[in-house]
Coordinates of C-alpha atoms and ligand atoms in Angstrom, one line a residue:
M229 CA 47.0 -21.7 100.2
S230 CA 50.0 -21.9 98.0
S231 CA 53.4 -20.6 99.0
C232 CA 53.5 -17.0 98.2
I233 CA 54.9 -15.7 95.0
N234 CA 55.5 -12.0 95.2
P235 CA 54.5 -10.5 91.8
S236 CA 57.1 -7.8 92.2
T237 CA 59.9 -10.4 92.1
L238 CA 58.6 -11.6 88.8
V239 CA 59.2 -8.3 87.1
T240 CA 62.5 -7.4 88.5
S241 CA 65.0 -10.1 88.2
V242 CA 65.3 -11.7 84.8
N243 CA 68.6 -10.5 83.3
G244 CA 67.6 -7.1 84.5
F245 CA 64.8 -6.8 82.0
K246 CA 61.8 -5.4 83.7
C247 CA 58.8 -5.0 81.5
L248 CA 59.0 -7.6 78.8
P249 CA 56.0 -9.9 79.0
L250 CA 57.8 -12.9 77.5
A251 CA 60.7 -12.6 79.9
T252 CA 58.2 -12.2 82.8
N253 CA 56.5 -15.4 82.0
R254 CA 59.8 -17.2 81.8
A255 CA 60.7 -15.6 85.1
A256 CA 57.5 -16.8 86.8
I257 CA 58.2 -20.4 85.7
R258 CA 61.7 -20.3 86.9
I259 CA 60.9 -18.8 90.2
M260 CA 58.2 -21.3 90.8
A261 CA 60.5 -24.1 90.0
K262 CA 63.1 -22.8 92.4
N263 CA 60.7 -22.3 95.3
K264 CA 59.2 -25.1 97.4
P265 CA 56.4 -27.2 95.8
V266 CA 52.9 -25.9 96.3
Q267 CA 51.4 -27.1 99.7
C268 CA 47.8 -27.7 100.7
L269 CA 47.1 -26.7 104.2
V270 CA 44.0 -28.4 105.5
S271 CA 42.0 -27.2 108.5
A272 CA 42.0 -29.5 111.6
K273 CA 38.1 -29.5 111.6
Y274 CA 38.0 -31.9 108.6
Y275 CA 41.1 -34.0 109.5
N276 CA 39.4 -37.2 111.0
L277 CA 36.4 -37.5 108.7
T278 CA 36.2 -40.7 106.6
V279 CA 34.5 -40.1 103.3
D280 CA 33.9 -42.7 100.6
R281 CA 35.5 -41.1 97.6
R282 CA 35.3 -42.2 94.0
S283 CA 38.1 -42.4 91.5
A284 CA 38.0 -42.2 87.7
N285 CA 41.2 -44.1 87.4
Y286 CA 42.9 -41.5 85.4
Q287 CA 46.3 -42.5 84.1
P288 CA 49.4 -40.5 85.0
S289 CA 50.0 -37.7 82.4
I290 CA 51.8 -39.0 79.4
W291 CA 53.5 -35.6 79.3
D292 CA 55.8 -36.0 82.2
H293 CA 57.9 -33.3 83.8
D294 CA 61.2 -34.3 82.2
F295 CA 59.7 -34.2 78.8
L296 CA 58.3 -30.8 79.4
Q297 CA 61.6 -29.5 80.6
S298 CA 63.3 -30.9 77.5
L299 CA 61.3 -28.7 75.2
N300 CA 63.6 -26.6 73.1
S301 CA 61.9 -24.9 70.2
N302 CA 63.8 -23.1 67.5
Y303 CA 61.3 -20.3 67.8
T304 CA 62.1 -19.2 71.4
R305 CA 63.9 -16.0 71.7
K306 CA 67.3 -17.1 72.6
E307 CA 69.5 -15.3 75.1
N308 CA 72.3 -14.4 72.7
L309 CA 74.0 -11.1 72.2
Y310 CA 71.8 -10.3 69.2
A311 CA 68.5 -10.8 71.0
T312 CA 69.7 -9.2 74.3
S313 CA 70.9 -6.1 72.5
L314 CA 67.8 -5.9 70.4
E315 CA 65.6 -6.2 73.5
F316 CA 67.7 -3.6 75.3
R317 CA 67.4 -1.2 72.5
L318 CA 63.7 -1.6 71.9
L319 CA 63.0 -1.2 75.6
R320 CA 65.0 1.9 75.9
Q321 CA 63.6 3.3 72.7
H322 CA 60.1 3.0 74.2
G323 CA 61.1 4.5 77.5
Y324 CA 61.2 1.3 79.6
P325 CA 64.0 1.1 82.3
V326 CA 66.5 -1.6 81.5
S327 CA 69.8 -2.0 83.2
Q328 CA 73.1 -2.2 81.4
E329 CA 73.7 -5.3 83.6
V330 CA 71.8 -7.4 81.0
F331 CA 75.2 -7.5 79.2
N332 CA 77.1 -8.8 82.1
G333 CA 76.7 -12.4 81.0
F334 CA 78.3 -11.6 77.7
K335 CA 81.5 -10.1 79.0
D336 CA 84.7 -12.1 78.8
D337 CA 87.7 -11.8 81.0
Q338 CA 89.6 -9.5 78.6
G339 CA 87.0 -6.8 78.6
G340 CA 85.5 -8.0 75.3
F341 CA 82.1 -9.3 74.5
I342 CA 81.1 -12.9 73.7
Y343 CA 79.2 -13.2 70.5
D344 CA 78.0 -15.8 68.1
D345 CA 77.9 -13.9 64.9
F346 CA 78.3 -10.5 63.2
K347 CA 74.6 -9.8 63.8
G348 CA 75.3 -9.8 67.5
I349 CA 78.0 -7.2 67.2
L350 CA 75.9 -5.0 65.0
S351 CA 73.0 -5.2 67.4
L352 CA 75.2 -4.4 70.3
H353 CA 76.6 -1.4 68.4
E354 CA 73.1 -0.1 67.8
A355 CA 72.2 -0.7 71.5
S356 CA 75.2 1.2 72.7
Y357 CA 73.8 4.4 71.3
Y358 CA 71.0 4.2 73.9
S359 CA 73.5 4.4 76.8
L360 CA 73.4 6.9 79.6
E361 CA 76.1 8.9 81.2
G362 CA 78.2 6.8 83.6
E363 CA 77.3 3.4 82.1
S364 CA 80.7 1.8 81.8
I365 CA 79.5 -1.5 80.3
M366 CA 77.7 0.4 77.5
E367 CA 80.8 2.5 76.9
E368 CA 82.8 -0.7 76.6
A369 CA 80.2 -2.1 74.2
W370 CA 80.6 1.0 72.0
Q371 CA 84.4 0.8 72.1
F372 CA 84.3 -2.9 71.3
T373 CA 81.9 -2.6 68.4
K374 CA 83.7 0.4 67.0
Q375 CA 86.6 -1.9 66.3
A376 CA 84.4 -4.0 64.1
K377 CA 83.2 -0.9 62.4
R378 CA 86.7 0.2 61.7
A379 CA 87.6 -3.3 60.3
V380 CA 84.7 -3.2 57.9
E381 CA 85.6 0.3 56.7
L382 CA 89.1 -0.6 55.7
P383 CA 90.5 -4.2 56.0
L384 CA 94.0 -4.8 57.4
H385 CA 95.3 -5.9 54.1
W386 CA 94.5 -2.4 52.7
K387 CA 96.2 -0.6 55.6
V388 CA 99.9 0.2 56.0
P389 CA 101.1 -2.1 58.8
M390 CA 103.3 0.3 60.6
L391 CA 100.7 3.0 60.7
E392 CA 98.1 0.6 62.0
A393 CA 100.4 0.0 65.0
R394 CA 99.3 3.1 66.8
W395 CA 95.7 2.0 66.7
F396 CA 96.5 -1.5 67.7
I397 CA 98.6 -0.3 70.7
H398 CA 95.6 1.7 71.7
V399 CA 93.3 -1.3 71.5
Y400 CA 95.7 -3.7 73.1
E401 CA 96.2 -1.3 76.1
K402 CA 92.6 -1.7 77.0
R403 CA 92.8 -5.5 77.3
E404 CA 92.9 -6.8 80.8
D405 CA 95.3 -9.6 79.9
K406 CA 97.8 -7.3 78.3
Y407 CA 101.4 -8.1 78.6
H408 CA 102.8 -4.8 80.1
L409 CA 106.3 -5.3 79.0
L410 CA 105.3 -5.9 75.4
L411 CA 103.0 -2.9 75.4
E412 CA 105.7 -0.7 76.8
L413 CA 108.2 -1.9 74.2
A414 CA 105.7 -1.3 71.4
K415 CA 105.1 2.3 72.6
L416 CA 108.8 2.9 72.9
E417 CA 109.4 1.6 69.4
F418 CA 106.6 3.8 68.0
N419 CA 107.8 6.9 69.8
T420 CA 111.4 6.3 68.8
L421 CA 110.4 5.9 65.2
Q422 CA 108.3 9.0 65.4
A423 CA 111.3 10.9 66.7
I424 CA 113.3 9.7 63.7
Y425 CA 110.5 10.8 61.3
Q426 CA 110.4 14.2 62.9
E427 CA 114.2 14.7 62.4
E428 CA 113.8 13.7 58.8
L429 CA 110.9 16.0 58.3
K430 CA 112.7 19.0 59.7
D431 CA 115.6 18.3 57.4
I432 CA 113.5 17.9 54.3
S433 CA 111.4 20.9 55.2
G434 CA 114.6 22.9 55.0
W435 CA 115.3 21.6 51.5
W436 CA 111.8 22.5 50.4
K437 CA 112.0 26.0 51.8
D438 CA 115.3 26.5 49.9
T439 CA 113.6 25.6 46.6
G440 CA 111.0 28.3 47.3
L441 CA 108.5 26.2 45.4
G442 CA 105.9 26.5 48.2
E443 CA 105.9 30.2 48.0
K444 CA 106.8 31.0 44.4
L445 CA 104.2 28.8 42.8
S446 CA 101.1 30.2 44.5
F447 CA 98.8 28.3 42.2
A448 CA 100.2 24.9 43.3
R449 CA 99.7 22.8 46.3
D450 CA 102.3 22.9 49.0
S451 CA 102.2 19.2 49.9
L452 CA 105.5 18.6 51.7
V453 CA 104.1 17.1 54.9
A454 CA 101.5 15.0 52.9
S455 CA 104.2 13.8 50.6
F456 CA 106.3 12.8 53.6
L457 CA 103.3 10.8 54.9
W458 CA 103.2 8.9 51.7
S459 CA 106.9 8.1 52.0
M460 CA 106.4 7.0 55.6
G461 CA 103.7 4.6 54.5
I462 CA 105.8 3.3 51.6
G463 CA 108.9 2.6 53.6
S464 CA 108.3 2.8 57.3
E465 CA 111.3 1.1 58.8
P466 CA 114.3 3.1 60.1
Q467 CA 116.6 1.8 57.4
F468 CA 114.5 3.5 54.7
A469 CA 115.4 7.0 55.7
F470 CA 117.0 7.8 52.3
C471 CA 114.1 6.3 50.5
R472 CA 111.7 8.5 52.4
R473 CA 113.7 11.5 51.6
I474 CA 113.9 10.9 47.8
V475 CA 110.2 9.7 47.6
T476 CA 109.0 12.8 49.5
I477 CA 110.9 15.1 47.1
A478 CA 109.5 13.2 44.1
I479 CA 105.9 13.3 45.3
A480 CA 106.1 17.0 46.3
L481 CA 107.4 17.8 42.9
I482 CA 104.9 15.7 40.9
T483 CA 102.1 17.4 42.9
V484 CA 103.3 20.8 41.8
I485 CA 103.8 19.6 38.3
D486 CA 100.3 18.1 38.3
D487 CA 98.9 21.6 39.1
I488 CA 100.8 23.0 36.2
Y489 CA 99.2 20.5 33.9
D490 CA 95.7 20.6 35.5
V491 CA 95.3 24.2 36.3
Y492 CA 98.0 26.6 35.3
G493 CA 99.6 25.8 32.0
T494 CA 98.2 26.5 28.5
L495 CA 98.3 23.5 26.2
D496 CA 101.2 25.0 24.2
E497 CA 103.2 25.5 27.3
L498 CA 102.5 22.0 28.5
E499 CA 103.6 20.5 25.2
L500 CA 106.9 22.4 25.6
F501 CA 107.3 21.4 29.2
T502 CA 106.7 17.8 28.3
D503 CA 109.3 17.9 25.5
V504 CA 112.0 19.4 27.6
R505 CA 112.7 16.0 29.0
H506 CA 114.4 17.6 31.9
P507 CA 112.1 17.4 34.9
L508 CA 112.8 20.3 37.2
C509 CA 115.8 20.6 39.3
F510 CA 117.3 17.2 39.9
E511 CA 119.3 14.9 37.6
P512 CA 117.5 11.6 37.6
P513 CA 119.6 8.4 37.5
S514 CA 119.0 5.9 34.8
G515 CA 115.6 4.3 34.9
L516 CA 114.0 7.4 36.4
H517 CA 114.4 9.5 33.2
E518 CA 112.1 7.3 31.1
I519 CA 109.6 7.0 34.0
W520 CA 109.4 10.8 34.4
L521 CA 108.9 11.2 30.7
G522 CA 106.1 8.7 30.8
L523 CA 104.4 10.5 33.6
L524 CA 104.5 13.9 31.9
Q525 CA 103.3 12.4 28.7
A526 CA 100.3 10.8 30.4
R527 CA 99.5 14.1 32.0
L528 CA 99.7 15.8 28.7
V529 CA 97.3 13.3 27.3
E530 CA 94.8 14.3 30.0
A531 CA 95.4 18.0 29.3
K532 CA 94.6 17.4 25.6
W533 CA 91.5 15.5 26.5
Y534 CA 90.4 18.3 28.7
H535 CA 91.1 21.1 26.3
S536 CA 89.4 19.2 23.4
K537 CA 86.4 18.2 25.7
Y538 CA 87.0 14.6 24.7
K539 CA 85.4 12.1 27.0
P540 CA 87.5 8.9 27.2
T541 CA 85.9 5.5 28.1
L542 CA 86.7 4.2 31.5
G543 CA 89.1 1.7 30.0
E544 CA 90.9 4.3 28.0
F545 CA 91.1 6.7 30.9
L546 CA 92.5 4.0 33.3
E547 CA 95.3 2.8 31.0
N548 CA 96.6 6.3 30.9
G549 CA 95.5 7.2 34.4
L550 CA 97.6 4.5 36.1
V551 CA 100.7 6.3 34.8
S552 CA 99.5 9.9 35.3
I553 CA 98.8 9.3 39.0
G554 CA 102.5 8.7 39.6
G555 CA 102.4 5.1 40.9
P556 CA 105.1 3.7 38.6
M557 CA 107.2 6.8 39.2
G558 CA 106.9 6.6 43.0
T559 CA 107.8 2.9 43.0
M560 CA 110.7 3.3 40.7
T561 CA 112.0 6.1 42.9
A562 CA 111.7 4.0 46.0
Y563 CA 113.3 1.0 44.3
L564 CA 116.3 3.0 43.0
S565 CA 116.9 4.6 46.3
V566 CA 117.4 1.3 48.1
T567 CA 118.9 -0.9 45.4
N568 CA 122.6 -1.3 44.8
P569 CA 123.5 -2.9 42.5
I570 CA 120.5 -2.6 40.3
I571 CA 119.2 -5.9 38.8
E572 CA 118.5 -5.4 35.1
K573 CA 115.5 -7.9 35.1
E574 CA 113.8 -6.1 37.9
L575 CA 114.4 -2.6 36.4
E576 CA 113.0 -3.7 33.1
F577 CA 110.0 -5.2 34.7
L578 CA 109.4 -2.0 36.7
E579 CA 109.5 0.0 33.5
S580 CA 107.0 -2.3 31.8
N581 CA 104.0 -1.4 33.9
Q582 CA 102.7 -4.9 33.6
D583 CA 101.0 -7.4 36.0
I584 CA 101.1 -6.3 39.6
I585 CA 102.2 -2.8 38.7
H586 CA 99.4 -2.4 36.2
W587 CA 96.6 -3.5 38.6
S588 CA 98.1 -1.8 41.7
F589 CA 98.1 1.6 40.1
K590 CA 94.7 1.2 38.5
I591 CA 93.6 0.8 42.1
L592 CA 95.6 3.9 43.1
R593 CA 94.0 5.9 40.2
L594 CA 90.5 4.7 41.1
Q595 CA 91.0 5.6 44.8
D596 CA 92.4 9.0 44.0
D597 CA 89.4 9.6 41.7
L598 CA 87.0 8.6 44.5
G599 CA 88.6 11.1 46.8
T600 CA 89.4 14.0 44.5
S601 CA 87.2 14.0 41.4
S602 CA 84.2 15.9 42.9
D603 CA 86.4 19.0 43.5
E604 CA 88.4 18.4 40.2
I605 CA 85.3 18.4 38.1
Q606 CA 83.9 21.5 39.7
R607 CA 87.2 23.3 39.1
G608 CA 87.4 22.0 35.5
D609 CA 89.4 18.9 34.8
V610 CA 89.4 15.9 32.5
P611 CA 86.5 13.4 33.4
K612 CA 88.0 11.0 35.9
S613 CA 87.0 7.3 36.4
I614 CA 83.6 8.1 38.0
Q615 CA 82.6 10.5 35.3
C616 CA 83.9 8.3 32.5
Y617 CA 81.7 5.5 33.8
M618 CA 78.7 7.7 34.2
H619 CA 79.1 9.0 30.7
E620 CA 79.6 5.5 29.3
T621 CA 76.7 3.8 31.0
G622 CA 74.3 6.6 32.0
A623 CA 74.7 5.6 35.7
S624 CA 74.2 8.1 38.5
E625 CA 77.2 9.3 40.5
E626 CA 76.2 7.1 43.4
V627 CA 76.0 4.0 41.3
A628 CA 79.2 4.9 39.6
R629 CA 81.0 5.3 42.9
E630 CA 79.7 1.9 44.0
H631 CA 80.9 0.4 40.8
I632 CA 84.4 1.9 41.2
E633 CA 84.6 0.7 44.8
D634 CA 83.8 -2.8 43.6
M635 CA 86.3 -2.5 40.8
M636 CA 89.0 -1.7 43.3
R637 CA 88.1 -4.8 45.3
Q638 CA 88.1 -7.0 42.2
M639 CA 91.5 -5.6 41.2
W640 CA 93.0 -6.4 44.5
K641 CA 92.2 -10.1 43.7
K642 CA 94.5 -9.8 40.7
V643 CA 97.1 -8.1 42.8
N644 CA 96.8 -10.8 45.5
A645 CA 97.5 -13.5 42.8
Y646 CA 100.5 -11.6 41.4
R647 CA 101.8 -11.0 44.8
A648 CA 101.9 -14.7 45.5
D649 CA 103.7 -15.4 42.2
K650 CA 107.0 -17.1 42.9
D651 CA 108.4 -16.3 39.5
S652 CA 108.0 -12.5 39.7
P653 CA 111.3 -10.7 39.1
L654 CA 110.4 -8.2 41.8
S655 CA 112.0 -8.4 45.2
Q656 CA 109.8 -8.5 48.3
N657 CA 111.0 -5.0 49.2
T658 CA 109.8 -3.7 45.9
V659 CA 106.4 -5.4 46.1
D660 CA 106.0 -4.0 49.6
F661 CA 106.8 -0.5 48.5
M662 CA 104.3 -0.8 45.7
L663 CA 101.5 -2.2 47.7
N664 CA 102.1 0.2 50.6
L665 CA 101.7 3.0 48.1
V666 CA 98.3 1.6 47.1
R667 CA 97.5 1.2 50.8
M668 CA 98.4 4.8 51.5
S669 CA 95.9 5.9 48.9
H670 CA 93.1 4.0 50.7
F671 CA 94.0 6.0 53.8
M672 CA 94.5 9.4 52.1
Y673 CA 91.3 9.3 50.1
L674 CA 89.0 7.5 52.5
R675 CA 87.6 10.8 53.6
R676 CA 87.8 12.8 50.3
D677 CA 91.1 14.4 49.5
G678 CA 93.7 14.0 52.3
H679 CA 96.6 14.7 50.0
G680 CA 95.7 18.0 48.3
A681 CA 93.0 19.4 50.4
Q682 CA 94.5 18.1 53.7
N683 CA 91.0 17.4 55.2
Q684 CA 90.8 17.6 58.9
E685 CA 89.9 14.0 59.7
T686 CA 92.8 12.6 57.7
M687 CA 95.3 15.2 59.1
D688 CA 94.1 14.5 62.6
V689 CA 95.1 10.8 62.2
A690 CA 98.4 11.8 60.5
S691 CA 99.2 14.2 63.3
T692 CA 99.0 11.3 65.8
W693 CA 101.5 9.4 63.7
L694 CA 103.9 12.3 63.3
F695 CA 103.6 14.6 66.2
Q696 CA 102.0 12.9 69.2
P697 CA 104.1 10.4 71.2
I698 CA 102.1 7.7 73.0
P699 CA 102.2 8.3 76.8
L700 CA 104.0 5.5 78.6
E701 CA 102.5 3.8 81.6
D702 CA 103.0 5.5 85.0
N703 CA 104.4 2.4 86.4
H704 CA 107.9 2.0 85.0
M705 CA 108.6 -1.1 87.1
A706 CA 109.2 -3.1 83.9
F707 CA 112.1 -0.9 83.0
T708 CA 113.9 -0.4 86.3
A709 CA 117.3 -2.1 85.9
P710 CA 117.6 -5.3 87.7
T711 CA 119.7 -5.2 90.8
A712 CA 122.9 -7.3 91.0
D713 CA 121.4 -10.1 92.9
E714 CA 118.5 -10.4 90.5
F715 CA 120.8 -11.5 87.7
Ligands
LA6_1004 C1 97.4 13.6 43.1 O1 96.7 14.8 43.0 C2 98.8 13.8 43.2 F1 99.3 14.9 42.7 C3 99.6 13.0 43.9 C4 101.0 13.3 44.0 C5 98.9 11.8 44.4 C6 99.7 10.9 45.1 C7 100.5 10.1 44.1 C8 101.5 9.4 44.6 C9 101.8 9.3 46.0 P1 95.4 14.8 42.0 P2 95.2 13.9 39.3 C10 102.4 8.7 43.6 O2 94.3 14.1 42.6 O3 95.2 15.2 38.7 O4 95.2 16.2 41.6 O5 96.1 12.9 38.6 O6 96.0 14.0 40.8 O7 93.9 13.4 39.6
MN1005 MN1 95.3 17.1 39.8
MN1006 MN1 96.2 15.8 36.9
MN1007 MN1 92.8 13.4 41.4
MN1008 MN1 94.7 14.0 44.9

């Protein structure tokens, strides 16, 4: 008789997987190895008999035990996060019970998961959708992999740093090794900044109401809050309050003016409007005047194309479109609002629309078109990048969109190079304003049109930045003032 191996232990205990034949075989081998060696129990009746026995003189096995144990084929299914997640998902998919505990071995001390490669994360993400109510490990798996999904959707380099802070605080808070004091300070900084933004917004909303533009021009978008969001992204730090104010005004105005050009005005009126050289109600300082004129002229070009049904090439459209989108105007406004005295070389460069300015605002234009052109074309507008490319190449909209997305990525390479150029006449501040403007466009137009149509998803995120303070921890130990003898 051999020592008893209970078949039921074979199927229960390997990593929590129950019904997988492969795992079961491996389980049997491991359990046998752990238990006592097999014994032969001989009955006493035969014990004293002497029998002449033969031998064939067989040699010991050349495949010794240690050799067999050393086997390690590349074709085994390995116990990595990828394979475990895949097994988990397939088992649950086919109705087999498998415990979330299979992932225990992959948890690290910080509540994260240990993985070898991206495949592992993807596989875990897929598995997490098979989780059941109350399964905390699976919930953690989803939270963990969601971060990866977010990173792939929009890279950090394309996000405005200050506005990413809220998400990062949220993620950091979940870490078990978090540094409480640091977390609390980060939250306080965020909430304090938010309070500053709110005061600014109240103030500027008063200005906007006084102009009456929101109500009087019923055909135009009332984009005050969205415009403030752009300005928050462009210059987030407390010291840029004046910049935010001026940039918000400028963006709210160019949005209204855009609607005059796109929708409301007749071509004759638009020609007159462009010629007046006196953009609405505020006297622009030097530098801004030319930039405003350039913006209006670029929009007039688009209006002419629209009314004559002319279809520009993508290249032609973009050269004009990088100006008509308002990038150079936005940057110049931000620059002038913080610079005193003005440096002639920097101002001239900003007016030239070269290099980093050129490529940054082609990206801004492309991103706007990705988010807004479906609605624009339906309403009646000049063909935007996507439609120009479709017309030029015969591509489908889907292919054109992919192409435009790739163009943006390639253009960022140029921007990255210019950004690192030590000989650039632009100050770090100015470059940051410019790139943050581009980054804001990636946010605003990620889910269609966040600026004009104020879509729900974009506005939900915006509302957490502007209106929802982050709750502090219950335990305020870190901030109780030290007593005298603790000094
Ligand atoms: C874009 O709207 C618009 F008006 C803006 C103010 C975009 C943001 C620009 C900044 C922040 P629309 P069009 C400088 O998509 O007609 O209607 O050029 O612009 O595509
Ligand atoms: Mn428009
Ligand atoms: Mn327009
Ligand atoms: Mn647009
Ligand atoms: Mn838009």
